[in-house]
Coordinates of C-alpha atoms and ligand atoms in Angstrom, one line a residue:
M1 CA -0.1 -0.2 0.0
S2 CA 1.3 3.5 -1.0
S3 CA 1.8 6.0 1.9
V4 CA 1.8 9.0 -0.6
P5 CA -1.2 11.7 0.2
V6 CA -4.0 11.1 -2.3
A7 CA -6.3 13.7 -3.8
V8 CA -9.7 13.3 -5.8
V9 CA -11.6 16.0 -7.8
T10 CA -14.8 14.7 -9.3
G11 CA -15.9 16.1 -12.7
S12 CA -12.4 17.4 -13.6
N13 CA -12.3 16.6 -17.4
K14 CA -13.2 20.5 -18.1
G15 CA -13.9 23.7 -16.5
I16 CA -13.4 24.4 -12.9
G17 CA -12.6 20.6 -12.0
F18 CA -9.9 20.5 -14.8
A19 CA -8.4 23.6 -13.3
I20 CA -8.2 22.5 -9.6
V21 CA -6.6 19.4 -10.9
R22 CA -4.0 21.6 -12.4
A23 CA -3.3 23.9 -9.5
L24 CA -3.4 20.5 -7.2
C25 CA -0.8 18.9 -9.4
K26 CA 1.3 22.3 -8.5
Q27 CA 0.7 22.4 -4.9
F28 CA -0.3 19.2 -3.2
Q29 CA 2.5 16.9 -2.1
G30 CA 1.0 13.7 -3.4
D31 CA -0.9 11.8 -6.2
V32 CA -3.6 13.9 -7.8
Y33 CA -6.8 12.0 -9.7
L34 CA -8.4 13.6 -12.3
T35 CA -11.9 11.7 -12.4
A36 CA -14.2 11.7 -15.4
R37 CA -17.6 9.7 -16.2
D38 CA -16.3 9.3 -19.7
P39 CA -12.7 8.0 -19.5
S40 CA -12.0 8.8 -23.2
R41 CA -12.8 12.5 -22.3
G42 CA -10.9 11.8 -18.9
Q43 CA -7.6 10.4 -20.5
E44 CA -7.6 13.7 -22.9
A45 CA -7.9 16.1 -20.1
V46 CA -4.7 13.8 -18.6
A47 CA -2.8 14.3 -21.6
K48 CA -3.4 18.2 -21.7
L49 CA -2.0 18.8 -18.2
Q50 CA 0.8 16.3 -19.2
E51 CA 1.7 19.0 -21.7
E52 CA 2.3 21.5 -19.3
G53 CA 4.3 19.2 -17.6
L54 CA 2.0 18.1 -14.9
H55 CA 1.3 14.3 -14.0
P56 CA -2.3 13.8 -12.5
L57 CA -3.5 10.2 -12.6
F58 CA -7.1 9.1 -13.9
H59 CA -9.7 7.1 -12.5
Q60 CA -13.2 7.0 -13.9
L61 CA -16.0 8.4 -11.8
D62 CA -19.6 8.7 -12.6
I63 CA -21.2 10.4 -9.4
D64 CA -24.6 9.1 -10.8
D65 CA -23.7 5.5 -10.7
L66 CA -23.3 3.8 -7.4
Q67 CA -21.2 1.0 -8.8
S68 CA -18.9 3.6 -10.1
I69 CA -18.3 5.4 -6.9
R70 CA -17.6 2.2 -5.0
A71 CA -15.1 0.9 -7.7
L72 CA -13.3 4.1 -6.9
R73 CA -13.7 3.7 -3.2
D74 CA -12.3 0.1 -3.3
F75 CA -9.4 1.5 -5.4
L76 CA -8.2 4.0 -2.9
K77 CA -8.6 1.9 0.4
E78 CA -6.4 -0.7 -1.6
K79 CA -4.0 1.4 -3.0
Y80 CA -3.8 4.3 -0.4
G81 CA -5.5 3.0 2.4
G82 CA -7.6 5.9 2.3
L83 CA -8.1 9.6 0.8
N84 CA -6.4 12.7 2.1
V85 CA -8.4 15.4 -0.1
L86 CA -11.8 15.1 -1.8
V87 CA -13.2 17.9 -4.3
N88 CA -17.0 17.3 -4.9
N89 CA -16.9 19.3 -8.0
A90 CA -19.1 17.4 -10.6
G91 CA -22.3 19.1 -11.4
I92 CA -24.9 20.2 -14.0
A93 CA -26.9 23.0 -15.1
F94 CA -29.9 23.2 -17.6
K95 CA -29.4 26.3 -19.6
V96 CA -31.8 29.3 -19.1
R97 CA -33.5 28.9 -22.5
D98 CA -33.7 24.9 -22.0
T99 CA -37.1 23.9 -22.7
T100 CA -37.2 20.6 -20.9
P101 CA -40.3 20.4 -18.7
F102 CA -39.5 21.8 -15.3
A103 CA -40.2 18.7 -13.5
T104 CA -37.9 16.8 -15.5
Q105 CA -34.8 19.5 -15.0
A106 CA -35.5 19.2 -11.3
E107 CA -35.2 15.3 -11.2
V108 CA -32.2 15.2 -13.5
T109 CA -30.5 18.3 -11.5
L110 CA -31.2 16.9 -8.2
K111 CA -30.2 13.6 -9.3
T112 CA -26.6 14.7 -10.0
N113 CA -25.8 17.7 -7.9
F114 CA -27.5 16.6 -4.8
F115 CA -28.1 12.5 -4.6
G116 CA -24.6 12.0 -6.6
T117 CA -22.5 14.3 -4.6
R118 CA -24.1 13.0 -1.4
N119 CA -23.5 9.0 -2.7
V120 CA -19.7 10.0 -3.3
C121 CA -19.7 11.5 0.4
T122 CA -21.4 8.5 1.7
E123 CA -19.0 5.9 0.1
L124 CA -15.6 8.3 0.5
L125 CA -16.1 10.2 3.8
P126 CA -15.7 7.0 6.2
I127 CA -12.4 6.4 4.1
M128 CA -11.0 10.2 4.6
K129 CA -7.8 10.1 6.6
P130 CA -6.9 12.3 9.6
Y131 CA -6.2 15.8 8.5
G132 CA -8.3 15.0 5.4
R133 CA -9.9 18.2 3.4
V134 CA -13.3 17.9 2.1
V135 CA -14.8 20.6 -0.6
N136 CA -18.3 20.5 -1.8
V137 CA -18.5 23.0 -4.6
S138 CA -21.8 24.6 -4.2
S139 CA -23.0 27.9 -5.6
M140 CA -24.1 31.5 -4.4
A141 CA -27.1 30.1 -6.4
S142 CA -27.8 28.4 -3.2
S143 CA -27.8 31.4 -1.1
S144 CA -30.4 33.0 -3.4
A145 CA -32.3 30.4 -3.7
L146 CA -32.6 29.9 0.1
G147 CA -33.9 33.5 0.0
G148 CA -36.6 32.7 -2.4
C149 CA -37.8 29.7 0.1
S150 CA -40.9 29.9 2.1
R151 CA -39.8 31.2 5.8
E152 CA -40.7 27.7 7.0
L153 CA -38.2 26.0 4.7
Q154 CA -35.9 28.7 5.4
Q155 CA -35.9 27.7 8.9
K156 CA -35.4 24.3 8.2
F157 CA -32.4 24.9 5.8
R158 CA -30.9 27.0 8.4
S159 CA -31.5 24.6 11.5
D160 CA -28.5 23.6 13.1
T161 CA -30.2 20.3 14.1
I162 CA -31.3 19.1 10.5
T163 CA -30.5 15.5 9.8
E164 CA -29.1 14.2 6.4
D165 CA -32.5 12.0 6.4
E166 CA -34.6 15.0 6.7
L167 CA -32.4 16.9 3.9
V168 CA -32.8 13.9 1.8
E169 CA -36.6 13.9 2.4
L170 CA -36.8 17.6 1.5
M171 CA -34.7 17.3 -1.4
T172 CA -37.3 14.2 -2.5
K173 CA -40.1 16.3 -1.7
F174 CA -38.8 19.5 -4.1
V175 CA -38.6 17.0 -7.3
E176 CA -42.1 15.5 -6.3
D177 CA -43.8 18.8 -5.7
T178 CA -42.4 20.0 -9.0
K179 CA -44.3 16.7 -10.8
K180 CA -47.6 17.9 -9.3
S181 CA -46.8 21.4 -9.9
V182 CA -47.3 22.5 -6.5
H183 CA -43.6 23.7 -5.9
E184 CA -44.4 27.5 -5.6
K185 CA -47.5 26.7 -3.4
E186 CA -45.3 24.2 -1.4
G187 CA -42.8 27.2 -0.8
W188 CA -39.7 26.2 -3.1
P189 CA -38.2 28.8 -5.5
N190 CA -38.6 28.2 -9.0
T191 CA -35.0 27.0 -9.6
A192 CA -33.9 23.4 -9.9
Y193 CA -30.3 24.4 -9.9
G194 CA -30.6 26.8 -7.0
V195 CA -32.4 24.3 -4.9
S196 CA -29.9 21.3 -5.8
K197 CA -27.0 23.6 -4.5
I198 CA -29.2 24.4 -1.2
G199 CA -29.1 20.4 -0.7
V200 CA -25.2 20.7 -1.2
T201 CA -24.7 23.7 1.1
V202 CA -26.8 22.1 3.7
L203 CA -25.7 18.6 3.3
S204 CA -21.9 20.2 4.0
R205 CA -23.1 21.8 7.3
I206 CA -24.6 18.5 8.4
Q207 CA -21.5 16.2 7.4
A208 CA -19.1 18.8 9.1
R209 CA -21.5 18.5 12.4
M210 CA -21.4 14.7 12.2
L211 CA -17.5 14.9 11.7
N212 CA -17.4 17.1 15.3
E213 CA -19.7 14.1 17.1
K214 CA -17.9 11.3 15.6
R215 CA -14.3 11.9 14.5
K216 CA -13.3 15.1 16.4
G217 CA -9.7 14.1 17.0
D218 CA -9.3 13.4 13.1
H219 CA -9.0 17.0 12.4
I220 CA -10.8 16.6 9.1
L221 CA -12.2 19.9 7.6
L222 CA -15.0 20.0 5.6
N223 CA -16.6 22.9 3.5
A224 CA -18.9 24.2 0.9
C225 CA -17.8 26.8 -1.8
C226 CA -18.9 29.0 -4.7
P227 CA -16.2 29.3 -7.2
G228 CA -17.7 32.6 -8.5
W229 CA -19.1 33.0 -12.2
V230 CA -16.7 31.4 -14.0
R231 CA -16.0 31.2 -18.0
T232 CA -17.0 27.1 -18.7
D233 CA -19.5 25.1 -20.6
M234 CA -21.7 25.8 -17.9
A235 CA -21.9 29.5 -17.2
G236 CA -20.6 30.5 -21.0
P237 CA -18.2 33.0 -22.2
Q238 CA -19.5 36.1 -20.5
A239 CA -18.6 35.1 -17.0
T240 CA -16.2 37.2 -14.9
K241 CA -13.5 34.5 -13.8
S242 CA -11.3 32.3 -15.6
P243 CA -11.2 28.9 -14.5
D244 CA -8.0 28.9 -12.9
E245 CA -9.4 31.9 -11.1
G246 CA -12.8 29.9 -10.0
A247 CA -10.4 27.0 -8.8
E248 CA -8.8 29.2 -6.1
T249 CA -11.6 29.3 -3.3
P250 CA -11.9 25.3 -3.8
V251 CA -8.2 24.7 -3.7
Y252 CA -7.7 27.2 -0.7
L253 CA -10.0 24.9 1.3
A254 CA -8.5 21.6 -0.1
L255 CA -4.9 22.8 1.1
L256 CA -5.7 24.3 4.3
P257 CA -2.8 23.6 6.5
S258 CA -2.7 20.5 9.0
D259 CA -2.7 23.3 12.0
A260 CA -5.7 24.9 10.8
D261 CA -8.5 24.4 13.0
G262 CA -11.3 26.2 10.5
P263 CA -13.1 27.1 8.4
H264 CA -15.2 24.2 9.1
G265 CA -18.8 23.5 7.9
Q266 CA -18.9 26.9 6.3
F267 CA -19.9 28.2 3.0
L268 CA -17.2 30.3 1.5
S269 CA -16.6 32.7 -1.8
N270 CA -13.8 34.4 -2.4
K271 CA -11.9 32.5 0.4
T272 CA -14.2 34.5 2.6
I273 CA -17.0 32.9 4.8
R274 CA -20.4 33.9 4.0
S275 CA -23.6 34.2 6.2
W276 CA -26.2 31.3 5.3
Ligands
NAP1 P1 -18.9 22.3 -16.7 O1 -17.6 23.0 -17.5 O2 -19.8 22.0 -17.3 O3 -17.9 20.8 -16.0 C1 -18.9 20.3 -15.2 C2 -18.0 18.7 -15.0 O4 -18.8 18.0 -14.3 C3 -17.8 18.1 -16.5 O5 -16.2 17.5 -15.9 C4 -18.9 17.1 -16.2 O6 -18.5 16.1 -17.1 C5 -18.9 16.6 -14.7 N1 -20.0 16.1 -14.5 C6 -21.2 16.4 -15.0 N2 -22.3 15.3 -14.4 C7 -21.3 14.3 -13.9 C8 -21.6 12.8 -13.3 N3 -22.6 12.3 -13.2 N4 -20.3 12.3 -13.0 C9 -19.2 12.9 -12.9 N5 -18.7 14.0 -13.7 C10 -19.8 14.7 -13.8 O7 -19.2 23.2 -15.2 P2 -18.1 24.0 -14.4 O8 -18.7 25.4 -14.6 O9 -16.9 23.5 -14.2 O10 -18.9 23.6 -13.0 C11 -18.2 22.9 -11.9 C12 -18.9 22.8 -10.5 O11 -19.0 24.2 -10.1 C13 -20.1 22.5 -10.9 O12 -20.7 22.1 -9.5 C14 -21.1 23.8 -10.5 O13 -22.3 23.8 -10.4 C15 -20.3 24.8 -9.8 N6 -20.4 26.2 -10.1 C16 -20.3 26.8 -11.5 C17 -20.1 28.1 -11.8 C18 -19.7 28.8 -13.0 O14 -20.0 30.1 -13.0 N7 -19.2 27.9 -13.9 C19 -20.6 29.0 -10.6 C20 -21.2 28.5 -9.3 C21 -20.6 26.8 -9.3 P3 -18.8 15.8 -18.7 O15 -17.8 16.3 -19.4 O16 -18.6 14.3 -18.8 O17 -20.1 16.5 -18.8

């Protein structure tokens, strides 16, 4: 088994994830895994970074596929005895002008952004090594969507005692409510992406609390962040940040030094803690 530290970035064949891998290859003392659901897109991305003189490794990972997540988990356990850095970056967003019915958009978006990310956490958090760092890439869209929720929902999502099961129930209810066209009446905002990222931010707050309760002595730090508005296929060419600039906050959180006791359980943008 290798004693080399190891970092994994989900959805890193392009966009912000690709830039996070690039930065980690330069700054992280250990093996860095670029992962992609499509192996050929992944290998192409690895080759691009190799041309820059960097040496990422590759592993397939589709966060919508439990078998794929478990194969990565088993590989990491066997080869490294665990994981040091996890960046949950993979995500999707329908374009504003997409005419897919809202209920379908809700189901598909939540499936990857919330349920897929949660499944990765369920499988990989137990193998995080002491002093591990976990970064969940959320979005400022989670804060604005929270503002668009009913007072009752806001209270639930801001609660310091909400459980993961309760959050899953709420995310499932959102999808069901969109299918019945009652989501607005039920207090939800009109944004599937925003609600999926509420899920990611709240999940991060819950997971950080669980780490405090169950693994206090392990000094693992887990946070959610927004990368900013970044020029990628998702956000388009008008966005203000380059992918490398978008990678800065996630990389800062991924590389928090071993003597840091925070941030933990926070939502950050531009390396600054934001109120939730
Ligand atoms: P992007 O360019 O569209 O890249 C998304 C990445 O996620 C791609 O590598 C994509 O792979 C991958 N992915 C999608 N579904 C996946 C799955 N089921 N399993 C594994 N990988 C999957 O988007 P981006 O702008 O870099 O976004 C990265 C993260 O930042 C997302 O979580 C996004 O919500 C968040 N974010 C972005 C912005 C922004 O302005 N760009 C702002 C706030 C937050 P394929 O190539 O196979 O599709």
